[in-house]
Protein backbone atom coordinates (compact mmCIF):
# COMPACT_ATOMS: atom_id res chain seq x y z
CA UNK A 1 0.00 0.00 0.00
CA UNK A 2 1.39 3.45 -0.89
CA UNK A 3 1.95 5.59 2.16
CA UNK A 4 -0.44 8.52 2.20
CA UNK A 5 0.38 11.56 4.31
CA UNK A 6 -2.99 12.12 5.92
CA UNK A 7 -3.59 15.69 7.08
CA UNK A 8 -7.38 15.29 7.35
CA UNK A 9 -9.09 17.68 9.79
CA UNK A 10 -11.56 15.06 10.97
CA UNK A 11 -12.20 12.22 11.13
CA UNK A 12 -8.44 12.32 11.35
CA UNK A 13 -5.47 10.01 11.08
CA UNK A 14 -5.12 7.03 13.44
CA UNK A 15 -1.93 5.06 14.17
CA UNK A 16 -1.44 2.19 11.68
CA UNK A 17 -1.05 -0.34 14.49
CA UNK A 18 -4.35 0.80 16.02
CA UNK A 19 -6.14 0.22 12.70
CA UNK A 20 -4.56 -3.23 12.53
CA UNK A 21 -5.64 -4.13 16.08
CA UNK A 22 -9.11 -2.71 15.47
CA UNK A 23 -9.58 -4.80 12.35
CA UNK A 24 -8.45 -7.91 14.21
CA UNK A 25 -11.03 -7.23 16.95
CA UNK A 26 -13.72 -7.13 14.27
CA UNK A 27 -13.00 -10.78 13.51
CA UNK A 28 -11.79 -12.27 16.77
CA UNK A 29 -11.93 -10.18 19.92
CA UNK A 30 -9.95 -11.27 23.02
CA UNK A 31 -9.61 -14.79 21.56
CA UNK A 32 -13.34 -15.33 22.00
CA UNK A 33 -13.70 -16.37 18.35
CA UNK A 34 -16.37 -13.69 18.25
CA UNK A 35 -16.26 -10.21 16.81
CA UNK A 36 -16.27 -7.22 19.16
CA UNK A 37 -19.25 -6.14 17.05
CA UNK A 38 -21.38 -9.13 18.03
CA UNK A 39 -20.96 -9.50 21.77
CA UNK A 40 -22.90 -7.98 24.63
CA UNK A 41 -21.70 -4.69 26.02
CA UNK A 42 -22.47 -6.30 29.40
CA UNK A 43 -19.98 -9.11 28.80
CA UNK A 44 -16.94 -9.27 31.07
CA UNK A 45 -14.68 -8.65 28.09
CA UNK A 46 -16.43 -5.47 27.03
CA UNK A 47 -16.83 -4.17 30.57
CA UNK A 48 -13.06 -4.40 30.86
CA UNK A 49 -12.74 -2.22 27.74
CA UNK A 50 -15.08 0.42 29.13
CA UNK A 51 -13.39 0.45 32.53
CA UNK A 52 -9.92 0.76 31.07
CA UNK A 53 -11.02 3.49 28.63
CA UNK A 54 -12.57 5.57 31.41
CA UNK A 55 -9.60 5.03 33.74
CA UNK A 56 -7.10 5.90 31.02
CA UNK A 57 -8.83 9.21 30.27
CA UNK A 58 -8.56 10.06 33.98
CA UNK A 59 -4.91 9.17 33.97
CA UNK A 60 -4.05 11.14 30.81
CA UNK A 61 -5.88 14.23 32.08
CA UNK A 62 -4.54 13.79 35.63
CA UNK A 63 -8.08 13.95 37.05
CA UNK A 64 -8.80 13.48 40.73
CA UNK A 65 -11.55 11.23 42.09
CA UNK A 66 -14.15 13.97 41.98
CA UNK A 67 -14.43 13.46 38.21
CA UNK A 68 -16.49 10.93 36.28
CA UNK A 69 -15.70 9.95 32.72
CA UNK A 70 -18.35 9.03 30.16
CA UNK A 71 -18.37 7.89 26.56
CA UNK A 72 -21.60 8.85 24.83
CA UNK A 73 -22.95 9.00 21.29
CA UNK A 74 -24.20 12.11 19.54
CA UNK A 75 -20.87 13.76 18.81
CA UNK A 76 -19.45 16.87 20.40
CA UNK A 77 -22.50 18.63 18.96
CA UNK A 78 -24.81 16.86 21.41
CA UNK A 79 -22.64 18.27 24.20
CA UNK A 80 -23.47 21.77 22.96
CA UNK A 81 -26.97 20.98 24.29
CA UNK A 82 -26.17 18.65 27.20
CA UNK A 83 -23.75 21.09 28.84
CA UNK A 84 -26.30 23.89 29.37
CA UNK A 85 -29.07 21.37 30.06
CA UNK A 86 -27.04 19.94 32.96
CA UNK A 87 -25.17 22.99 34.22
CA UNK A 88 -27.23 26.10 33.46
CA UNK A 89 -29.57 26.66 36.40
CA UNK A 90 -33.10 27.91 35.89
CA UNK A 91 -32.68 31.64 36.44
CA UNK A 92 -28.89 31.36 36.09
CA UNK A 93 -26.53 32.62 33.38
CA UNK A 94 -23.94 30.83 31.26
CA UNK A 95 -20.89 32.59 29.77
CA UNK A 96 -19.35 31.75 26.41
CA UNK A 97 -16.21 32.79 24.59
CA UNK A 98 -16.91 32.82 20.87
CA UNK A 99 -13.81 31.71 18.98
CA UNK A 100 -15.29 30.13 15.88
CA UNK A 101 -17.85 27.96 14.16
CA UNK A 102 -18.03 25.32 16.89
CA UNK A 103 -18.22 27.84 19.73
CA UNK A 104 -21.01 29.66 17.84
CA UNK A 105 -22.96 26.44 17.53
CA UNK A 106 -22.53 25.79 21.26
CA UNK A 107 -23.84 29.30 21.99
CA UNK A 108 -26.87 28.77 19.77
CA UNK A 109 -27.91 25.68 21.74
CA UNK A 110 -27.28 27.23 25.16
CA UNK A 111 -29.54 30.17 24.29
CA UNK A 112 -32.41 27.73 23.84
CA UNK A 113 -31.89 26.43 27.38
CA UNK A 114 -31.34 29.61 29.36
CA UNK A 115 -29.70 33.01 29.75
CA UNK A 116 -26.47 32.92 27.77
CA UNK A 117 -23.91 35.74 27.58
CA UNK A 118 -21.08 35.95 25.09
CA UNK A 119 -18.40 37.57 27.25
CA UNK A 120 -15.67 37.69 24.60
CA UNK A 121 -15.44 37.05 20.87
CA UNK A 122 -12.95 37.16 18.01
CA UNK A 123 -15.64 37.35 15.36
CA UNK A 124 -14.50 40.90 14.43
CA UNK A 125 -11.41 39.43 12.72
CA UNK A 126 -12.91 36.25 11.27
CA UNK A 127 -11.82 34.37 14.42
CA UNK A 128 -8.11 34.65 13.65
CA UNK A 129 -7.10 35.18 17.29
CA UNK A 130 -8.00 34.15 20.86
CA UNK A 131 -9.59 36.91 22.98
CA UNK A 132 -7.64 37.63 26.17
CA UNK A 133 -7.97 39.75 29.28
CA UNK A 134 -11.77 39.76 29.35
CA UNK A 135 -13.66 40.01 32.61
CA UNK A 136 -15.44 36.93 33.89
CA UNK A 137 -18.55 37.69 35.99
CA UNK A 138 -18.50 35.67 39.22
CA UNK A 139 -22.22 35.04 38.86
CA UNK A 140 -21.89 32.71 35.85
CA UNK A 141 -22.97 29.09 36.28
CA UNK A 142 -20.06 28.17 34.01
CA UNK A 143 -17.78 29.60 31.35
CA UNK A 144 -17.57 27.70 28.05
CA UNK A 145 -14.36 27.85 26.00
CA UNK A 146 -12.98 25.95 23.01
CA UNK A 147 -9.35 24.96 23.52
CA UNK A 148 -8.57 24.52 19.84
CA UNK A 149 -10.48 26.01 16.94
CA UNK A 150 -10.30 23.32 14.30
CA UNK A 151 -11.51 25.46 11.42
CA UNK A 152 -9.68 28.73 12.08
CA UNK A 153 -6.43 27.26 13.44
CA UNK A 154 -6.21 29.05 16.78
CA UNK A 155 -5.52 27.48 20.17
CA UNK A 156 -5.74 28.69 23.74
CA UNK A 157 -2.23 28.65 25.23
CA UNK A 158 -3.21 29.91 28.70
CA UNK A 159 -6.57 28.94 30.12
CA UNK A 160 -8.53 31.59 32.03
CA UNK A 161 -8.12 31.44 35.80
CA UNK A 162 -11.46 31.87 37.55
CA UNK A 163 -13.54 30.38 40.35
CA UNK A 164 -16.36 29.98 37.79
CA UNK A 165 -16.48 26.35 36.56
CA UNK A 166 -14.72 26.12 33.18
CA UNK A 167 -16.30 23.96 30.50
CA UNK A 168 -13.98 23.16 27.62
CA UNK A 169 -14.59 21.70 24.18
CA UNK A 170 -11.28 19.90 23.59
CA UNK A 171 -12.44 17.95 20.55
CA UNK A 172 -9.46 18.78 18.36
CA UNK A 173 -6.58 18.93 20.82
CA UNK A 174 -7.42 16.44 23.56
CA UNK A 175 -4.30 14.52 24.67
CA UNK A 176 -2.07 16.68 22.45
CA UNK A 177 -0.34 18.57 25.28
CA UNK A 178 -0.06 18.65 29.04
CA UNK A 179 -3.26 20.05 30.54
CA UNK A 180 -4.27 19.88 34.20
CA UNK A 181 -7.78 18.50 33.84
CA UNK A 182 -8.60 19.52 37.41
CA UNK A 183 -8.79 23.17 36.30
CA UNK A 184 -12.04 22.35 34.50
CA UNK A 185 -15.55 21.62 35.64
CA UNK A 186 -16.25 19.68 32.48
CA UNK A 187 -14.20 18.63 29.46
CA UNK A 188 -15.67 17.09 26.35
CA UNK A 189 -14.22 15.86 23.10
CA UNK A 190 -15.63 14.15 20.04
CA UNK A 191 -13.29 11.22 19.46
CA UNK A 192 -12.74 11.58 15.73
CA UNK A 193 -10.14 14.33 15.73
CA UNK A 194 -7.44 13.24 18.10
CA UNK A 195 -8.53 10.24 20.18
CA UNK A 196 -10.25 7.70 17.96
CA UNK A 197 -12.89 7.22 15.28
CA UNK A 198 -16.22 9.00 14.91
CA UNK A 199 -19.17 7.83 17.00
CA UNK A 200 -18.06 8.36 20.60
CA UNK A 201 -17.67 11.52 22.64
CA UNK A 202 -15.67 11.63 25.85
CA UNK A 203 -16.99 13.68 28.75
CA UNK A 204 -15.10 14.24 32.01
CA UNK A 205 -17.22 16.03 34.57
CA UNK A 206 -16.73 17.12 38.16
CA UNK A 207 -19.62 15.30 39.76
CA UNK A 208 -20.35 17.94 42.42
CA UNK A 209 -21.52 20.36 39.69
CA UNK A 210 -24.45 18.15 38.71
CA UNK A 211 -28.03 18.02 39.90
CA UNK A 212 -28.38 21.74 40.59
CA UNK A 213 -30.37 23.02 37.61
CA UNK A 214 -33.82 22.82 39.16
CA UNK A 215 -35.24 21.21 36.02
CA UNK A 216 -36.72 17.77 35.47
CA UNK A 217 -34.25 15.96 33.29
CA UNK A 218 -34.73 13.64 30.33
CA UNK A 219 -32.80 10.47 31.20
CA UNK A 220 -30.67 10.23 28.08
CA UNK A 221 -29.57 13.86 28.46
CA UNK A 222 -28.77 13.62 32.17
CA UNK A 223 -25.08 13.06 32.97
CA UNK A 224 -26.06 11.62 36.34
CA UNK A 225 -28.05 8.84 34.70
CA UNK A 226 -25.04 7.89 32.57
CA UNK A 227 -22.69 8.09 35.55
CA UNK A 228 -24.98 5.82 37.56
CA UNK A 229 -24.99 3.37 34.65
CA UNK A 230 -21.17 3.40 34.42
CA UNK A 231 -21.51 4.90 30.94
CA UNK A 232 -23.72 1.98 29.92
CA UNK A 233 -27.18 3.28 30.73
CA UNK A 234 -27.96 2.34 27.15
CA UNK A 235 -25.84 0.42 24.64
CA UNK A 236 -22.68 2.53 24.25
CA UNK A 237 -20.90 3.02 20.91
CA UNK A 238 -18.83 -0.10 21.57
CA UNK A 239 -16.49 -0.04 18.59
CA UNK A 240 -15.47 3.66 18.64
CA UNK A 241 -14.83 3.35 22.38
CA UNK A 242 -12.64 0.31 21.83
CA UNK A 243 -10.63 2.04 19.09
CA UNK A 244 -10.27 5.12 21.31
CA UNK A 245 -8.86 2.84 24.00
CA UNK A 246 -6.39 1.34 21.51
CA UNK A 247 -5.29 4.87 20.58
CA UNK A 248 -4.84 5.83 24.23
CA UNK A 249 -2.80 2.65 24.80
CA UNK A 250 -0.64 3.59 21.79
CA UNK A 251 -0.09 7.04 23.28
CA UNK A 252 0.88 5.65 26.69
CA UNK A 253 3.18 3.01 25.24
CA UNK A 254 5.14 5.64 23.32
CA UNK A 255 5.67 7.94 26.30
CA UNK A 256 2.30 9.52 26.98
CA UNK A 257 1.40 13.19 26.90
CA UNK A 258 4.96 14.36 27.63
CA UNK A 259 6.21 12.56 24.53
CA UNK A 260 3.42 13.60 22.20
CA UNK A 261 3.57 17.23 23.30
CA UNK A 262 7.22 17.41 22.18
CA UNK A 263 6.44 15.66 18.89
CA UNK A 264 3.50 17.97 18.25
CA UNK A 265 5.62 21.04 18.97
CA UNK A 266 8.27 19.84 16.54
CA UNK A 267 5.71 19.21 13.81
CA UNK A 268 4.09 22.62 14.28
CA UNK A 269 7.44 24.41 14.37
CA UNK A 270 8.51 22.64 11.19
CA UNK A 271 5.54 23.84 9.14
CA UNK A 272 5.09 27.31 10.67
CA UNK A 273 8.78 28.04 10.08
CA UNK A 274 8.27 27.18 6.43
CA UNK A 275 5.08 29.24 6.11
CA UNK A 276 6.93 32.26 7.51
CA UNK A 277 10.00 31.70 5.32
CA UNK A 278 8.24 30.81 2.06
CA UNK A 279 7.39 33.80 -0.15
CA UNK A 280 4.35 32.03 -1.63
CA UNK A 281 2.37 31.49 1.59
CA UNK A 282 1.06 33.39 4.58
CA UNK A 283 -0.41 32.13 7.85
CA UNK A 284 -3.96 33.23 8.67
CA UNK A 285 -3.84 33.50 12.48
CA UNK A 286 -2.25 35.70 15.15
CA UNK A 287 1.27 34.35 15.81
CA UNK A 288 0.81 33.83 19.55
CA UNK A 289 -2.42 31.88 19.08
CA UNK A 290 -1.27 29.47 16.37
CA UNK A 291 -2.63 25.99 16.80
CA UNK A 292 -0.27 23.02 16.99
CA UNK A 293 -3.08 20.86 15.63
CA UNK A 294 -4.64 22.72 12.68
CA UNK A 295 -2.30 24.89 10.65
CA UNK A 296 -4.12 27.33 8.36
CA UNK A 297 -2.42 29.23 5.56
CA UNK A 298 -3.28 30.87 2.26
CA UNK A 299 -1.41 31.70 -0.90
CA UNK A 300 -0.31 35.21 -1.90
CA UNK A 301 -1.35 34.36 -5.47
CA UNK A 302 -4.50 32.24 -5.20
CA UNK A 303 -4.47 31.82 -8.97
CA UNK A 304 -1.60 29.36 -8.44
CA UNK A 305 -3.60 27.08 -6.12
CA UNK A 306 -4.29 24.53 -8.87
CA UNK A 307 -0.54 24.19 -9.49
CA UNK A 308 0.18 23.68 -5.79
CA UNK A 309 -2.66 21.16 -5.54
CA UNK A 310 -1.11 19.10 -8.33
CA UNK A 311 2.23 19.07 -6.54
CA UNK A 312 1.06 17.96 -3.13
CA UNK A 313 -1.27 15.36 -4.57
CA UNK A 314 1.58 13.79 -6.51
CA UNK A 315 3.57 13.64 -3.23
CA UNK A 316 0.78 11.45 -1.75
CA UNK A 317 -0.42 14.18 0.55
CA UNK A 318 -4.12 14.10 1.41
CA UNK A 319 -6.58 16.41 3.15
CA UNK A 320 -4.97 19.86 3.19
CA UNK A 321 -7.65 21.88 1.40
CA UNK A 322 -8.83 24.62 3.77
CA UNK A 323 -12.30 24.93 5.23
CA UNK A 324 -14.58 27.14 3.12
CA UNK A 325 -14.74 29.76 5.93
CA UNK A 326 -10.98 30.41 5.72
CA UNK A 327 -10.05 29.22 2.22
CA UNK A 328 -6.52 28.26 1.24
CA UNK A 329 -5.04 25.34 3.14
CA UNK A 330 -5.29 23.58 6.47
CA UNK A 331 -2.79 20.95 7.55
CA UNK A 332 -4.04 19.01 10.58
CA UNK A 333 -1.18 17.61 12.64
CA UNK A 334 -3.04 15.28 15.00
CA UNK A 335 -1.16 12.96 17.36
CA UNK A 336 -0.93 10.04 14.93
CA UNK A 337 0.62 12.13 12.13
CA UNK A 338 4.39 11.51 12.02
CA UNK A 339 6.94 14.34 11.69
CA UNK A 340 8.03 12.70 8.44
CA UNK A 341 4.68 13.61 6.81
CA UNK A 342 5.13 17.26 7.81
CA UNK A 343 8.60 17.21 6.27
CA UNK A 344 7.15 15.89 3.01
CA UNK A 345 4.64 18.78 2.93
CA UNK A 346 7.38 21.31 3.73
CA UNK A 347 9.50 19.93 0.88
CA UNK A 348 6.58 20.35 -1.52
CA UNK A 349 6.13 23.96 -0.35
CA UNK A 350 9.83 24.64 -1.03
CA UNK A 351 9.64 23.00 -4.43
CA UNK A 352 6.57 25.06 -5.26
CA UNK A 353 8.40 28.26 -4.38
CA UNK A 354 11.41 27.28 -6.47
CA UNK A 355 9.20 26.71 -9.47
CA UNK A 356 6.76 29.60 -9.23
CA UNK A 357 8.32 32.46 -7.23
C1 LIG B 1 -15.45 18.65 15.03
C2 LIG B 1 -15.71 19.50 16.19
C3 LIG B 1 -16.98 19.54 16.81
C4 LIG B 1 -18.18 18.78 16.28
O1 LIG B 1 -18.03 17.43 16.49
P1 LIG B 1 -19.18 16.38 16.10
O2 LIG B 1 -18.65 15.14 16.72
O3 LIG B 1 -19.22 16.34 14.60
O4 LIG B 1 -20.45 16.83 16.67
C5 LIG B 1 -17.13 20.33 17.93
N1 LIG B 1 -16.13 21.07 18.42
C6 LIG B 1 -14.89 21.07 17.85
C7 LIG B 1 -13.81 21.91 18.44
C8 LIG B 1 -14.66 20.28 16.72
O5 LIG B 1 -13.44 20.29 16.15
Coordinates of C-alpha atoms and ligand atoms in Angstrom, one line a residue, residues 9 74-78 80 102-103 146-151 169-172 188 190-193 199-201 334, ligand 1:
X9 CA -9.1 17.7 9.8
X74 CA -24.2 12.1 19.5
X75 CA -20.9 13.8 18.8
X76 CA -19.5 16.9 20.4
X77 CA -22.5 18.6 19.0
X78 CA -24.8 16.9 21.4
X80 CA -23.5 21.8 23.0
X102 CA -18.0 25.3 16.9
X103 CA -18.2 27.8 19.7
X146 CA -13.0 25.9 23.0
X147 CA -9.3 25.0 23.5
X148 CA -8.6 24.5 19.8
X149 CA -10.5 26.0 16.9
X150 CA -10.3 23.3 14.3
X151 CA -11.5 25.5 11.4
X169 CA -14.6 21.7 24.2
X170 CA -11.3 19.9 23.6
X171 CA -12.4 18.0 20.5
X172 CA -9.5 18.8 18.4
X188 CA -15.7 17.1 26.4
X190 CA -15.6 14.1 20.0
X191 CA -13.3 11.2 19.5
X192 CA -12.7 11.6 15.7
X193 CA -10.1 14.3 15.7
X199 CA -19.2 7.8 17.0
X200 CA -18.1 8.4 20.6
X201 CA -17.7 11.5 22.6
X334 CA -3.0 15.3 15.0
Ligands
LIG1 C1 -15.4 18.7 15.0 C2 -15.7 19.5 16.2 C3 -17.0 19.5 16.8 C4 -18.2 18.8 16.3 O1 -18.0 17.4 16.5 P1 -19.2 16.4 16.1 O2 -18.6 15.1 16.7 O3 -19.2 16.3 14.6 O4 -20.4 16.8 16.7 C5 -17.1 20.3 17.9 N1 -16.1 21.1 18.4 C6 -14.9 21.1 17.8 C7 -13.8 21.9 18.4 C8 -14.7 20.3 16.7 O5 -13.4 20.3 16.2

